[in-house]
Amino acid sequence: MDNIIEFKEWFIKNFNAFEESLNGENTPLLHRVRKEAFKNFNELSFPTVKDEEWRFTNISPLLKYNFTLPSEDFKISDELVNKFLLNEIESNILIFVNGKFSEKNSKLLNLPEGTIVGSISDAMKNNPEIIDKYFGKYASYSNQIFTALSTAFTKDGAFVYVPDSKIVEDPIHIIFITTASEKKIIIQPRNLFIASKNSQVTIIEHFVSENDNIYFTNAVTEIVAEENAIIDHYKLQEESKNAFHIARVEIDQKRSSNFTSHSISTGGVITRNDINAHFNGEGGECTLNGLFLLEDKQLFDAHTLIDHATPLCNSHEHYKGILDDSSRGVFNGKVLVRQDAQKTNAFQKNNNILLSNNALVNTKPQLEIFADDVKCSHGATIGQIDEEAKFYLKSRGIGEKAANAILIHAFASDVIKSMKIDSVRNYLEDILSKRFNQ
Amino acid sequence: MLEVKNLHVSINGNKILKGINLTINAGEIHAIMGPNGSGKSTLAQALAGREEYVVTDGEVFYNGENLLELSPEDRARKGLFLAFQYPVEIPGVSNVNLLKTALNEIRKFHDEEELDAIDFLNLIKDKMKLVDLDESFLKRSVNEGFSGGEKKRNEIFQMAVLNPKLAILDETDSGLDIDALKVVANGVNKLKSKDNATIIVTHYQRLLDYIIPDFVHVLYDGKIVKSGGKELAFELEEKGYEWLKNGEEKVVTG
Ligand SMILES: Nc1ncnc2c1ncn2[C@@H]1O[C@H](COP(=O)(O)OP(=O)(O)O)[C@@H](O)[C@H]1O
Ligand SMILES: [Mg+2]
């Protein structure tokens, strides 16, 4: 039997080799950031269920594996890519294969002048001034070990920069594909999305896999909405049912910006999503919606934070969970209204439906309010399929399966309807139909 | 068409129906009357196959088949329809989606092709006229936020679309103003044919001014204590349900 190298040791041993393998992606600033992050990674320990923020999410199964960095250049077919397209007429597609940008599979047809869309490693070479201004500024790597790991080993990821007053009409669909491979690999997409003043963009982060391999995705996304910018962000996580997925999205919202996020999760054996939105100017709008569909022994954990640091901002949050078999869900939604954040409106809801007696949800809304002139509400429910409604449907000739499908669909419908992009909605409707009809 | 023999039904161990006998032939309209709590809805729900309503004794044959062995959906697919006394609200499911799924599930059961979109739309538009419902109604969630009258009309609308052989209307008249009552009665009368039958469960005689039953049965404390022609309804109206107690005694002593 192989010597099992301890999870952390492996990365420590390989850091120098990794840094040496970099070429253009290494500006002096990035080098410093990586070094710092690596130092933090070295010093921090992995969270256990004794940490309040990880109480219900035991990651020890993840730490049992030795993951390695993907080394080869993988080629994938267009057929594989096509499986994950939202429709045939998408104009902006970025493909990452095992974490590495694949220009060959990507296309960018409809972007306004000055917009930069591509890989972050290219941006590090070609646009160091933008990278130096934004990279690593929002996802702090000082106290979060997975972010420290990602930052230390940053090599590739998606980069979107929309200049002032430009409107990107067609969504940018970023697909992270993990291919079948012998080795258990770790992929660490590191994304940076910037919408400059008065600009608008729709970005879809889409995580998929070729088969049901065991691997580890450790994703970090930093998003900046400058003054009056509008960002519509989607995350579709339908990875291998054996994959580990740990992801963090940090959003910085300037004055009068509008950020919307829809986080849809169906894959992964253990998935942890942290989404943290920070209002750093008056008049901001933030919507965080989510839908997770779990089965078997999947564990999904959504930790969200909406930080009302400035007055006159509105936030809306609605997460819904559908849990079957022995799956487990965690929703921890923190809304922080700081002392200066007067005239805040913050609304949060979390509704869950359990399709099996063995499924379980831990839901914890956390409102911390230090201002007095605010409107805030939150509510959480955990329920089952409504048997009366089901009997009503059956009494109209609708069978058990179809009746369940209809009611599950209905449960999810308000989150689905709140998504602005038709193609994403339809894609999700298809996932639901496939899961529950037949 | 329907033969109910000595039907006993319990809910949560409480005996509600205590030996119902009822025979219904194609082309007939039967009215079942009785005071609140006598078991009318229990009979209706038990016939539709609601699981909580446990049949402890007796048999039910529907077109010669043992109805009690069929799932609720198969009963519906074979032409049984229940208009609920309290139609269920289902947020997030549109009326049109419910009807389309129901029709296609029923057709699939009979090895028929699914209806195409145009035929389906023509069918439902046609039937909507019957109950005077607006087209915007199709997109609304099933019964959600509907007024009492809208809910009842929706039941009749569904019945019209699904075109059942045996329809059971459970107090479809309750809470309706006279105009809505006429709409409902008109719907039922238009759908009547020599091949189908209707059971009208009602608390009041009023509906029977518009729908003429062939038979009237009086249900009291889980038993049919009196059966007769439509004149029985008038008699009931006149003498009130108090009179039933005597009727029951008559049965016992006679
Ligand atoms: N779900 C139920 N659980 C317990 N008891 C019930 C339930 N439904 C009806 N009952 C009881 O059964 C009896 C008959 O009720 P029901 O059939 O609704 O009468 P009706 O329709 O004639 O007014 C009543 O005593 C009622 O309280
Ligand atoms: Mg009743």
CSV table of C-alpha atoms in Angstrom, one decimal, chain A residues 386 388-389 391-400 402 406-407 410 413, chain B residues 45 49-50 73 76-77 81-82 84 90-91 93 98 102 105 143 155 158:
chain,number,residue,atom,x,y,z
A,386,ASP,CA,-48.6,18.0,0.9
A,388,GLU,CA,-53.9,16.5,0.4
A,389,ALA,CA,-52.6,18.2,-2.7
A,391,PHE,CA,-54.6,13.2,-3.4
A,392,TYR,CA,-56.3,16.0,-5.3
A,393,LEU,CA,-54.0,15.5,-8.2
A,394,LYS,CA,-54.4,11.7,-8.1
A,395,SER,CA,-58.2,12.1,-8.1
A,396,ARG,CA,-57.8,13.8,-11.5
A,397,GLY,CA,-56.0,10.7,-12.9
A,398,ILE,CA,-52.4,11.8,-12.2
A,399,GLY,CA,-50.2,9.0,-11.0
A,400,GLU,CA,-47.9,8.9,-8.0
A,402,ALA,CA,-46.2,12.6,-11.9
A,406,ILE,CA,-45.7,18.4,-10.1
A,407,LEU,CA,-45.6,19.2,-6.4
A,410,ALA,CA,-44.3,23.7,-7.7
A,413,SER,CA,-41.2,27.3,-8.9
B,45,GLN,CA,-64.0,10.6,-0.5
B,49,GLY,CA,-60.0,6.4,-2.8
B,50,ARG,CA,-58.7,8.6,-0.1
B,73,GLU,CA,-55.6,7.7,-10.0
B,76,ALA,CA,-60.2,8.6,-12.1
B,77,ARG,CA,-58.7,7.1,-15.2
B,81,PHE,CA,-64.6,12.1,-10.8
B,82,LEU,CA,-65.0,13.8,-7.4
B,84,PHE,CA,-64.3,18.3,-3.7
B,90,ILE,CA,-51.8,24.1,-4.9
B,91,PRO,CA,-49.5,27.1,-5.2
B,93,VAL,CA,-49.2,24.5,-10.1
B,98,LEU,CA,-53.0,20.2,-13.9
B,102,ALA,CA,-54.4,14.8,-16.0
B,105,GLU,CA,-52.2,10.5,-18.0
B,143,ASN,CA,-57.5,27.2,-6.4
B,155,GLU,CA,-64.3,21.8,-10.1
B,158,GLN,CA,-62.3,20.1,-14.5
